Short mmCIF file of C-alpha atoms in Angstrom, two decimals:
data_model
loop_
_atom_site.label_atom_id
_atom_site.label_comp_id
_atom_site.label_asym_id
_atom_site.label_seq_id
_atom_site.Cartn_x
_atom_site.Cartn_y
_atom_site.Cartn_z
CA UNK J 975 86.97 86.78 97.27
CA UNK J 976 85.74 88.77 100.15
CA UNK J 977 83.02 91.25 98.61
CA UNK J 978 84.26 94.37 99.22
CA UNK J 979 86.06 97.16 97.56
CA UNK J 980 89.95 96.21 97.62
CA UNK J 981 92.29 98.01 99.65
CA UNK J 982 94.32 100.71 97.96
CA UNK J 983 98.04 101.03 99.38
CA UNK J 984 99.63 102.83 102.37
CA UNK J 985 102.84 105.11 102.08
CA UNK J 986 105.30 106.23 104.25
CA UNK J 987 108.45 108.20 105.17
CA UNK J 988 111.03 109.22 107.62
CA UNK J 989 113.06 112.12 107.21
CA UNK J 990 115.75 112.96 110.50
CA UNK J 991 118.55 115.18 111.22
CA UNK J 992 120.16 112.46 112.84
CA UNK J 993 120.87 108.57 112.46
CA UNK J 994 117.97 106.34 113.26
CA UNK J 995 117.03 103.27 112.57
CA UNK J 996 114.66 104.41 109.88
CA UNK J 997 114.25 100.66 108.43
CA UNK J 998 112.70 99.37 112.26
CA UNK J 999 110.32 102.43 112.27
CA UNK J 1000 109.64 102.10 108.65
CA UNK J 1001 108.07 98.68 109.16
CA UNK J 1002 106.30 99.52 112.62
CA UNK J 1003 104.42 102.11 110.70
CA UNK J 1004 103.87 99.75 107.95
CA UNK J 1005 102.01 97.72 110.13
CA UNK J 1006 99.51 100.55 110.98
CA UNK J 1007 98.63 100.56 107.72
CA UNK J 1008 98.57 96.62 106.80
CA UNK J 1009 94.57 97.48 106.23
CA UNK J 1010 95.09 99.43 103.01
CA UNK J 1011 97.55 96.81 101.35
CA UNK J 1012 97.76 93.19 101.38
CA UNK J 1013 99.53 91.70 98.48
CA UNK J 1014 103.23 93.50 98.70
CA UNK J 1015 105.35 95.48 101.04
CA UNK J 1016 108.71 97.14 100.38
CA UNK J 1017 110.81 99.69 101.86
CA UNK J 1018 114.06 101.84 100.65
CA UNK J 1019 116.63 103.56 103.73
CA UNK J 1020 119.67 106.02 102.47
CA UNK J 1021 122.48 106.96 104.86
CA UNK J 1022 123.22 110.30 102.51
CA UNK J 1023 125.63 107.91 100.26
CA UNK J 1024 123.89 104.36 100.10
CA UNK J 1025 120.09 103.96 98.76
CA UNK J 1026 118.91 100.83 99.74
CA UNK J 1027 115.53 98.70 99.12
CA UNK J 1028 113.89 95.67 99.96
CA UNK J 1029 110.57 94.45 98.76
CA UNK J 1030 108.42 91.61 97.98
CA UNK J 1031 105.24 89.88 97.87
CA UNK J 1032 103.42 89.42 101.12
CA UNK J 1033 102.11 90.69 104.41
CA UNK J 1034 104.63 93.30 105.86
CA UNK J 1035 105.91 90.60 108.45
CA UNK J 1036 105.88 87.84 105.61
CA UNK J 1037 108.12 90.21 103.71
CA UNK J 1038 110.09 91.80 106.68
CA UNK J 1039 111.87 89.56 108.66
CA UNK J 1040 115.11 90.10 110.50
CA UNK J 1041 117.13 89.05 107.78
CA UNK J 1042 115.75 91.83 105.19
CA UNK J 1043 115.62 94.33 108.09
CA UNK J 1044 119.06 93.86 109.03
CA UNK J 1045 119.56 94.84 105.36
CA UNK J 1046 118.07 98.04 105.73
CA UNK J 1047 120.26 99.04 108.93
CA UNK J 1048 122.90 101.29 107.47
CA UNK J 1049 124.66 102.80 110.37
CA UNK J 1050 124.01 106.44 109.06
CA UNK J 1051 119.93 106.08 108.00
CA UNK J 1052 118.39 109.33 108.04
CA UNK J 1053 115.69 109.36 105.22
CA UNK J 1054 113.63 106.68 103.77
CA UNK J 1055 109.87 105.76 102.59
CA UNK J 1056 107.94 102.89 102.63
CA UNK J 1057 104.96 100.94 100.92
CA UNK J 1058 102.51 98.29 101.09
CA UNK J 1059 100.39 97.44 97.88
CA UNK J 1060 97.12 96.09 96.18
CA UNK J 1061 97.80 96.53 92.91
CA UNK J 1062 94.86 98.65 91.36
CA UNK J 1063 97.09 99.20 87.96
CA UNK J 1064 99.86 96.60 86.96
CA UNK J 1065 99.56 92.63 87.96
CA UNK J 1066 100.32 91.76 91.31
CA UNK J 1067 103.79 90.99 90.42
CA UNK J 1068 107.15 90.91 92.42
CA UNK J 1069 108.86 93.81 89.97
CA UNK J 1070 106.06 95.63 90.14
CA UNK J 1071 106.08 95.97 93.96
CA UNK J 1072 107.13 99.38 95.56
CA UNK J 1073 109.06 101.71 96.41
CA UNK J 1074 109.93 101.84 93.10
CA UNK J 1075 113.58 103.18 91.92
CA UNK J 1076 115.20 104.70 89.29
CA UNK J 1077 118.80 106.17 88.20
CA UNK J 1078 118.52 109.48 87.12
CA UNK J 1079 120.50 112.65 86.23
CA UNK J 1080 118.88 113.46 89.92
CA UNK J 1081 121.12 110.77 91.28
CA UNK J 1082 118.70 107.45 92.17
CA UNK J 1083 115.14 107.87 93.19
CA UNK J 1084 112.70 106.08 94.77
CA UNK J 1085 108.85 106.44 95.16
CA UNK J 1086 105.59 104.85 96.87
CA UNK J 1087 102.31 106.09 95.26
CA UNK J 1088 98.87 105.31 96.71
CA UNK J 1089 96.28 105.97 93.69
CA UNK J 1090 95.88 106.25 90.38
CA UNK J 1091 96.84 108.82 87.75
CA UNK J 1092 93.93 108.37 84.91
CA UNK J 1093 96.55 110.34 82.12
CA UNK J 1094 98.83 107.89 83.30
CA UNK J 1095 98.75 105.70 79.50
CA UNK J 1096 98.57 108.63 77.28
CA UNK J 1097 102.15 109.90 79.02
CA UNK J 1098 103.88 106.96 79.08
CA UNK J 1099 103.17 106.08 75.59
CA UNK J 1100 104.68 109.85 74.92
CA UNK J 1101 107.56 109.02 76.97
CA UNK J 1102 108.23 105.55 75.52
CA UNK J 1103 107.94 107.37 72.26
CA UNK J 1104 111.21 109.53 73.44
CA UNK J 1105 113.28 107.15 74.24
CA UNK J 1106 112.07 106.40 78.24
CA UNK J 1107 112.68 102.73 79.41
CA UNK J 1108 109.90 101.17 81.67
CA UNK J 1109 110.50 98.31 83.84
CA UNK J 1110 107.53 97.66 85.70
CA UNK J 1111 103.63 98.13 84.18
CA UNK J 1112 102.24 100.56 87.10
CA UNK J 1113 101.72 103.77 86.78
CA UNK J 1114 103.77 104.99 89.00
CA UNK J 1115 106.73 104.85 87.20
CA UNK J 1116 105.39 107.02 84.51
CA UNK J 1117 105.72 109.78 87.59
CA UNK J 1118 109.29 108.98 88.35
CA UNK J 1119 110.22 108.84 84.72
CA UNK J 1120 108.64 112.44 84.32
CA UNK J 1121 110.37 113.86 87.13
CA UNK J 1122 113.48 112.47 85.55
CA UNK J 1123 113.17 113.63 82.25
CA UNK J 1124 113.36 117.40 83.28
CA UNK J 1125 117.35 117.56 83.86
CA UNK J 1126 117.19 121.26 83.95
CA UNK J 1127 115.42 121.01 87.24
CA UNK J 1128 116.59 120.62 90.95
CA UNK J 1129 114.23 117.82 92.55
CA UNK J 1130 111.53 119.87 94.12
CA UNK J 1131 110.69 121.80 90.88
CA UNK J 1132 110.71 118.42 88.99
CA UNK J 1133 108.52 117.07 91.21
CA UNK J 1134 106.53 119.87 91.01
CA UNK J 1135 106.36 120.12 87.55
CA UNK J 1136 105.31 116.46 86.93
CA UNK J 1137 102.33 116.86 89.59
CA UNK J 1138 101.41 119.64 87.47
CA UNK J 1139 100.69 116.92 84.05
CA UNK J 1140 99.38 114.16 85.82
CA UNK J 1141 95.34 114.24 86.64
CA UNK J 1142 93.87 111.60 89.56
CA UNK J 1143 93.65 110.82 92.69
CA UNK J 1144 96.80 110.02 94.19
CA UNK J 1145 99.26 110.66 97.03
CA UNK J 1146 103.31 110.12 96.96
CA UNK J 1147 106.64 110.12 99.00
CA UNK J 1148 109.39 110.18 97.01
CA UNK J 1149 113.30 110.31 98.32
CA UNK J 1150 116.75 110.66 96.50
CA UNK J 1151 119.31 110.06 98.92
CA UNK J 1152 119.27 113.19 100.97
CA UNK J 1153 115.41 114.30 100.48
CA UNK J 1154 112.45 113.35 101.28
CA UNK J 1155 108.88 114.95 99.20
CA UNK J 1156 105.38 113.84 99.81
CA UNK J 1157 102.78 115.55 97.72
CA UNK J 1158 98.19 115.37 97.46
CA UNK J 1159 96.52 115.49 94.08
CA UNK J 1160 94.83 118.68 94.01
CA UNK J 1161 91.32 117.29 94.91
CA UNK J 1162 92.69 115.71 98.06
CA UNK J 1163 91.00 112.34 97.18
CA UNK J 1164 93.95 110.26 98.96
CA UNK J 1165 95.19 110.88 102.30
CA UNK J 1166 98.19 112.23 103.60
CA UNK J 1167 99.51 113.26 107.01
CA UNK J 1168 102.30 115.03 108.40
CA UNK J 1169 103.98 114.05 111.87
CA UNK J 1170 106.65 115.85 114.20
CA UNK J 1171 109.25 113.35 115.27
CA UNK J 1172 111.67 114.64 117.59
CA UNK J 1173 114.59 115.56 114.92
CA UNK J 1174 112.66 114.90 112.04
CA UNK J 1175 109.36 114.39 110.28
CA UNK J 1176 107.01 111.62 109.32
CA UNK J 1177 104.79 111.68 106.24
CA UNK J 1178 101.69 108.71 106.21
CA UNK J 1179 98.64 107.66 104.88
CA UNK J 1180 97.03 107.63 107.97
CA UNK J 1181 98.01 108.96 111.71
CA UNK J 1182 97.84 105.86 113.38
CA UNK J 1183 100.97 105.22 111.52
CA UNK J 1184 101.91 108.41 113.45
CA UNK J 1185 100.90 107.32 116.59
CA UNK J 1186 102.91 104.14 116.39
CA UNK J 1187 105.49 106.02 115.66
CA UNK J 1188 105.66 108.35 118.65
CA UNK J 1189 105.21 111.12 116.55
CA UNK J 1190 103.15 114.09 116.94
CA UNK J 1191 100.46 114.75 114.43
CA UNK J 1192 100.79 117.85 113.16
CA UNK J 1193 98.38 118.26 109.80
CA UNK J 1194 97.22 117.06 106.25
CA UNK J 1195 98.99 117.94 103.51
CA UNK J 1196 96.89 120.17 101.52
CA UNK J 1197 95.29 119.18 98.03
CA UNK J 1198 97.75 120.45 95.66
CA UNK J 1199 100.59 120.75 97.81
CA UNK J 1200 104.04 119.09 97.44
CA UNK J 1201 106.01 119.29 101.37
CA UNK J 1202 109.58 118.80 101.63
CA UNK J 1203 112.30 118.92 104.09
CA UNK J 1204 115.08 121.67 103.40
CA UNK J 1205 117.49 122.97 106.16
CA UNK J 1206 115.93 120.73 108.69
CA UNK J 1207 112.16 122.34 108.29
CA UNK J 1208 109.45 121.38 106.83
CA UNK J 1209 108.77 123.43 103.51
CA UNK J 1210 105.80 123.64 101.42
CA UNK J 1211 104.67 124.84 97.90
CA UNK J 1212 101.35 124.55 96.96
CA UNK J 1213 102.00 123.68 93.50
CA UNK J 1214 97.93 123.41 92.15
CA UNK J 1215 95.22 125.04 93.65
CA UNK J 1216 93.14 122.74 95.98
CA UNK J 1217 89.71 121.63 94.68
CA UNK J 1218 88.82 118.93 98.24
CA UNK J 1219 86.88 116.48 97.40
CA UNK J 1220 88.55 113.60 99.43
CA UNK J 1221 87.22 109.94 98.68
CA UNK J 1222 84.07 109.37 101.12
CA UNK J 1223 84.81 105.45 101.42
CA UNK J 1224 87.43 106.87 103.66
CA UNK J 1225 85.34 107.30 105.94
CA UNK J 1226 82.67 104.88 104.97
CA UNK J 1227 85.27 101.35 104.98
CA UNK J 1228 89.13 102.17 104.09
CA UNK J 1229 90.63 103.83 107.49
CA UNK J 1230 91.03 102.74 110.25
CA UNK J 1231 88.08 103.56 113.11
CA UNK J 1232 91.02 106.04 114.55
CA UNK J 1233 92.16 107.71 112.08
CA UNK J 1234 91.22 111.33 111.90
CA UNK J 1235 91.12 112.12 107.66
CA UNK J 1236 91.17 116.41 106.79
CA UNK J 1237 89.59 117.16 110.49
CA UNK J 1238 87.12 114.15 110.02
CA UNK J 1239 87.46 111.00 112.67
CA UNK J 1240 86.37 107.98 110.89
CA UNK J 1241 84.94 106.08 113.61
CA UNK J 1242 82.44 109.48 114.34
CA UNK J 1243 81.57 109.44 110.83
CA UNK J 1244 80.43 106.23 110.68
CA UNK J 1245 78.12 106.23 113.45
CA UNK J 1246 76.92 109.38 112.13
CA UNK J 1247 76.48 107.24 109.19
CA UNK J 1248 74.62 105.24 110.94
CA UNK J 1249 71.92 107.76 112.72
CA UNK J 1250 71.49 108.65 108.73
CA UNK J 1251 70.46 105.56 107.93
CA UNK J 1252 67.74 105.01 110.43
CA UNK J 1253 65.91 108.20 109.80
CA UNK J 1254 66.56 106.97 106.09
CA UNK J 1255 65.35 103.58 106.53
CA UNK J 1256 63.94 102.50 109.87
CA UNK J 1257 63.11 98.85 110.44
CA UNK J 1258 60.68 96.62 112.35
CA UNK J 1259 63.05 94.92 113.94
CA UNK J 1260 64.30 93.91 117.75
CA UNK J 1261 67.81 93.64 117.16
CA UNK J 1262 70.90 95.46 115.35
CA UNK J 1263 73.51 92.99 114.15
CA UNK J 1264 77.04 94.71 112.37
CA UNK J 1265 79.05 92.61 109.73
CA UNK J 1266 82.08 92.55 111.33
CA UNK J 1267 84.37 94.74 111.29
CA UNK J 1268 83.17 96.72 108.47
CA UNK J 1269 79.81 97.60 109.21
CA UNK J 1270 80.41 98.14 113.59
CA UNK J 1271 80.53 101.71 113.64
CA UNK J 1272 77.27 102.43 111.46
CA UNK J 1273 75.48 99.24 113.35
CA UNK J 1274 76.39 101.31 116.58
CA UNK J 1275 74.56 104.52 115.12
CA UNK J 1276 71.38 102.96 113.66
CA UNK J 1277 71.23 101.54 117.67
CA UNK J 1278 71.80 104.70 118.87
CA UNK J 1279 68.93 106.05 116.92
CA UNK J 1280 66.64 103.74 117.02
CA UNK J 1281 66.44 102.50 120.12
CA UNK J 1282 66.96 99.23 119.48
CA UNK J 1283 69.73 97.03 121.20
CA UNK J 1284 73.07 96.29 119.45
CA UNK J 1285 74.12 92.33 119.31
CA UNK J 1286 77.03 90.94 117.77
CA UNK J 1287 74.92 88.21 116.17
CA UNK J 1288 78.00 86.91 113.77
CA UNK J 1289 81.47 86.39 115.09
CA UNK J 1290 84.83 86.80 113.10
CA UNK J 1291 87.32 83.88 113.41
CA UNK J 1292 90.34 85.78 113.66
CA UNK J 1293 92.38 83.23 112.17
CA UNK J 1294 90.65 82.83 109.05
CA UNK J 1295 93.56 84.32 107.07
CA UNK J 1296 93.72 86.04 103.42
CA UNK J 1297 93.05 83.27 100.48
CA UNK J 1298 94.95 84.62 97.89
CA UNK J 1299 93.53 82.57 95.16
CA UNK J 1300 89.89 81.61 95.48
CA UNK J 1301 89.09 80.19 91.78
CA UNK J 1302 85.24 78.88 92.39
CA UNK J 1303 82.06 80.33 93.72
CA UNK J 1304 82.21 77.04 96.44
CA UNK J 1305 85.49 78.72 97.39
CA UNK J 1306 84.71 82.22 98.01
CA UNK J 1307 81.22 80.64 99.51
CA UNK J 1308 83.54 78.52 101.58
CA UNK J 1309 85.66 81.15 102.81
CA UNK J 1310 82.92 83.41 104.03
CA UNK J 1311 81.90 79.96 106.14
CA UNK J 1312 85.53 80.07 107.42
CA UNK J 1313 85.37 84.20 108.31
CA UNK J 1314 81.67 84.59 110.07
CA UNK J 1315 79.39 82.16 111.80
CA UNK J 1316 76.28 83.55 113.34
CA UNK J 1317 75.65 83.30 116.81
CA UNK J 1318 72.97 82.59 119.20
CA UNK J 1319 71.86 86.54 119.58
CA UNK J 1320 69.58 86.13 116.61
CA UNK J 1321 67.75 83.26 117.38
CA UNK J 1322 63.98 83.87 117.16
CA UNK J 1323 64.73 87.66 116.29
CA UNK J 1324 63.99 90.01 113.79
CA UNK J 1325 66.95 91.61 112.72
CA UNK J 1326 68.60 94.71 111.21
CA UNK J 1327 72.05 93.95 109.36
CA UNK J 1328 73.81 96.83 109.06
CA UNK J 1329 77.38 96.61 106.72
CA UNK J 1330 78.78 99.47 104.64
CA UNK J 1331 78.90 98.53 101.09
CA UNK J 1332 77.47 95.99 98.90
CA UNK J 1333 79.64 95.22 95.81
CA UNK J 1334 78.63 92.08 94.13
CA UNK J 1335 76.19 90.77 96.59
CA UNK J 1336 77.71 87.45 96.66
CA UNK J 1337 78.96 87.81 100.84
CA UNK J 1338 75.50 89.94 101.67
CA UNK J 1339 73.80 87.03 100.88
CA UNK J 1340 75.81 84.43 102.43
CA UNK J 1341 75.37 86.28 105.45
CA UNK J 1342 71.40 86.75 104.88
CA UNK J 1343 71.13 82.84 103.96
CA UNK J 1344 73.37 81.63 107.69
CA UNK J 1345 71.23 84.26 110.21
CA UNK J 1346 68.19 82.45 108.83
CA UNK J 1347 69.79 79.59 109.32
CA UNK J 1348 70.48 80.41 112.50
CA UNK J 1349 67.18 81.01 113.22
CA UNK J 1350 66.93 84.71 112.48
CA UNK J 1351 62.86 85.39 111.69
CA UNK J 1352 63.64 88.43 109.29
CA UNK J 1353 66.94 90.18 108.58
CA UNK J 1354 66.55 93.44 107.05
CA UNK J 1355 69.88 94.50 105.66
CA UNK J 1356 70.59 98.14 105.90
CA UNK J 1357 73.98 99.63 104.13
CA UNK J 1358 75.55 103.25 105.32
CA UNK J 1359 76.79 103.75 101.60
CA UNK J 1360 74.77 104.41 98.23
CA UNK J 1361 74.94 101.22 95.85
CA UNK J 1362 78.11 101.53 94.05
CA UNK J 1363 77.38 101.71 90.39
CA UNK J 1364 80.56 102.66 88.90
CA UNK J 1365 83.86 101.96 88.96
CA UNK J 1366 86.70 104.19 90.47
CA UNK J 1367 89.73 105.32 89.00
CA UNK J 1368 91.56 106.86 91.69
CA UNK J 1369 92.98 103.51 93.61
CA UNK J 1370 90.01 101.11 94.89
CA UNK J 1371 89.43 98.12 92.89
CA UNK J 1372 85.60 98.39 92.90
CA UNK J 1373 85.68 95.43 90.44
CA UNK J 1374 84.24 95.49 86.60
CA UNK J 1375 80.91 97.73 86.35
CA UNK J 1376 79.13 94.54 84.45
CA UNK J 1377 80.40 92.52 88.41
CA UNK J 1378 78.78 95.73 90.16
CA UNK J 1379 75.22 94.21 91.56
CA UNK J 1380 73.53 97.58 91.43
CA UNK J 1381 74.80 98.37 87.94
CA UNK J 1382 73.09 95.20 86.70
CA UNK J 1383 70.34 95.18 89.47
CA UNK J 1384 67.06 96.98 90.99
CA UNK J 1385 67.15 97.71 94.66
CA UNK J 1386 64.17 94.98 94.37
CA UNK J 1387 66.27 92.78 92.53
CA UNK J 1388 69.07 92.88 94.60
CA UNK J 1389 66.90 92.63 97.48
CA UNK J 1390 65.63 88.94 96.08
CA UNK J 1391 69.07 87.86 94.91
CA UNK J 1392 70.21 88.40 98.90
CA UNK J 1393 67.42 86.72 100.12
CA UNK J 1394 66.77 89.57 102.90
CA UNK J 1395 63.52 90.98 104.15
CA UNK J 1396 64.16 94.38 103.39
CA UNK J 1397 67.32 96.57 101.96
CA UNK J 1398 67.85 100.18 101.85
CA UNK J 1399 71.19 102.16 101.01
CA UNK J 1400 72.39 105.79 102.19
CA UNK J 1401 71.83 108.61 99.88
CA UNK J 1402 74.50 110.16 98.69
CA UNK J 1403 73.12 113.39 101.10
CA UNK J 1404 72.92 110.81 104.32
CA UNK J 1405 77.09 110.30 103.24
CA UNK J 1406 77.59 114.30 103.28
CA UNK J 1407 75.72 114.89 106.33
CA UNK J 1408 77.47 112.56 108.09
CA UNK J 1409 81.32 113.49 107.01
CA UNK J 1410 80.44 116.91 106.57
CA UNK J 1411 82.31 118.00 103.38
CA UNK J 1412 82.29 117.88 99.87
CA UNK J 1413 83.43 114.44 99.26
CA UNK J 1414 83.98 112.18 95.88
CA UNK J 1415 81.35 110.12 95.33
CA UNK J 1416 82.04 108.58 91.73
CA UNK J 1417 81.79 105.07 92.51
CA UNK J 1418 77.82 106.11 93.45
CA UNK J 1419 77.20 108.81 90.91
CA UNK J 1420 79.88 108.11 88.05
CA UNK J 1421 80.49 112.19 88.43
CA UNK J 1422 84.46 111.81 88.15
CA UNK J 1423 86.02 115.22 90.16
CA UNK J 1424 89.63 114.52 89.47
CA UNK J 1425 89.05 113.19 85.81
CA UNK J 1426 88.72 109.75 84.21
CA UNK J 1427 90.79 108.25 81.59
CA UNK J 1428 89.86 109.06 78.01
CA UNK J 1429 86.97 107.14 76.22
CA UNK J 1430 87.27 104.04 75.23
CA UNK J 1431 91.11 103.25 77.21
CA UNK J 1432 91.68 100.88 80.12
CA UNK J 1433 92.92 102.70 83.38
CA UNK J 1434 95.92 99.81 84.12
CA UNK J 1435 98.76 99.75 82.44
CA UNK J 1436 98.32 95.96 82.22
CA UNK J 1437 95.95 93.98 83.89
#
């Protein structure tokens, strides 16, 4: 397993005021955000009568091919969302891929959640207890089943209500067949973005989905606010008062290098990062050498501030793929082998190795062990995040606290265990500096803003 945090999931959807082919720009923006989901992709079109979906395990093009898409063509699309997955809560099963849908008094609904809701077990249980059925074991479909258990309601003020009971980190498009919501937690801690098509609006994860899409960026949603189009225009109702602390491995891994998150460009942050980390932590050292592609940006700051010249000293084979199943340590050593091979740059050099997150260790050192190999004198590892202590509960699979190298670990200890030279981490201040704003920072500090699942209960739903 590649040692890093895992992907959350990427949402998306289409709302115009005339017919489109929503399915074809539903998976064009799906491929913009292929980076925060790699197990399953779906998507779900409505022509005003028809609600249609399509989903599976897989990349988006494994899933998507012109057979599924023609599918999706209804003649009269207007509306439709879309999502691709690593399951955080619920196995990574085909049933439990999104969007997810549901018959309702509201007529049939379908949703795509990036997150987690950390009440999530308590409600369902409640629900289950009055009579709900559940067909799939995420979370998510404790929201849909809330929003259709208030009858009484038109869909907005369900929706509203709902976001008003559940506590995480989470963001959402949801669609009946005529409407399309999207709604922020209240702390902001996953992204959402609004775009300007020209008859119509885009909600995504991220704007490069945006850009893709031709459509013109036109803000976040708020924390705490639920948007909807009504009439043609884009309506709003802030529904919980915002409290921002948006998730800082945003900006530190997650994104993409163009995104711009609440103001913030990621690719600027990270350098920034970076230029942190060197007045943190400078090295003796004659060359900077990034882990590709995670730890470019920051490697490109500490440069900038220290003088020193920027090599790529280990080189990504593109066509190393995603191994699904990796059951040994040879394997996952293996498949590092098969990812990054160090080149000639650091031959007789002492180096800096600058990546942006250490999780278990295991990949840090594999990378330590092959520069040396390679002929590296010293590498000094340098990471442009805090050592990640904790686990999350708002949609990144950080892995178990007892597989967490710094919750076991010294910085000493992990230091030997990597075989590097040196190792320093960002402070949690470097990380605020450089993004600017109040940020989450649980996985460092274990200081939960948006609440963490009673003591003593699992977050999933089923693991």
């Amino acid at each position: 397993m590649w040692d890093k945090p895992q992907e959350e999931c990427g949402v998306l959807g289409i709302w115009s005021a005339k017919p489109l082919d929503v399915a074809g720009l539903l998976h064009l923006g799906l491929l913009a955000l292929q980076h925060r989901g790699q197990e399953a992709a779906g998507i779900a079109v409505s022509d005003g009568k028809e609600l249609v979906v399509e989903k599976d395990l897989g990349l988006v093009n494994q899933v998507f091919d012109e057979v599924r898409l023609a599918r999706l063509r209804l003649p009269g699309a207007r509306v439709g969302i879309a999502h691709t997955r690593y399951s955080t809560t619920g196995s990574n099963l085909r049933f439990n891929a999104q969007p997810l849908t549901v018959r309702s008094n509201k007529g049939v609904l379908a949703i795509a959640h990036n997150g987690n809701f950390v009440n999530a077990k308590p409600i369902r249980d409640r629900l289950l207890g009055e009579g709900a059925v559940f067909q799939t074991t995420t979370d998510t479909e404790v929201m849909v089943n809330l929003i259709a258990k208030k009858a009484h309601l038109p869909l907005v003020e369900a929706t509203a209500e709902a976001m008003r009971e559940l506590m995480g980190g989470f963001s959402v498009v949801l669609m009946d067949r005529k409407t399309l919501l999207a709604l922020r937690d209240k702390n902001g801690v996953r992204p959402l973005v609004i775009g300007r098509l020209e008859e119509g609006y885009v909600f995504a994860s991220e704007p490069p989905a945006l850009n893709l899409l031709g459509a013109e960026f036109l803000r976040d949603v708020r924390p705490g606010e639920l948007v909807y189009v009504e009439g043609g225009e884009l309506q709003s109702l802030q529904v919980l008062p915002p409290e921002p602390t948006p998730c800082a491995f945003e900006w530190i891994y997650f994104a993409r290098p163009d995104s711009i998150l609440d103001g913030v460009e990621s690719y600027a942050a990270r350098v920034r990062m970076g230029m942190e980390l060197f007045r943190e932590a400078p090295a003796q050292a004659e060359l900077v050498v990034p882990v590709p592609d995670s730890g470019i940006g920051a490697a490109v700051g500490y440069a900038r501030a220290s003088g020193l010249p920027l090599e790529f000293g280990l080189y990504k084979s593109p066509y190393a793929g995603r191994t699904f199943i990796q059951p040994t340590q040879e394997m996952r050593e293996l498949k590092t082998r098969m990812k990054l091979s160090p080149t000639s740059a650091v031959l007789g050099k002492r180096v800096v190795l600058v990546d942006d997150s250490i999780v278990r260790g295991t990949t840090s050192r594999h990378i330590v062990r092959m520069l040396k190999e390679a002929g590296a004198l010293e590498v000094h590892m340098r990471i442009s995040s805090p050592p990640i202590r904790f686990p999350c509960y708002y949609g990144i699979d950080t892995a178990a606290r007892k597989e967490l190298i710094a919750a076991e670990k010294s910085l000493e200890e992990i230091r030997a265990y990597i075989g590097a030279d040196s190792l320093a981490f960002l402070s949690e201040e470097g990380v605020r500096r450089a993004i600017g704003g109040p940020v989450c920072l649980a996985c460092f500090n274990g200081e939960y803003p948006a609440g963490k699942p009673e003591a003593g209960e699992k977050l999933a739903l089923e693991v």
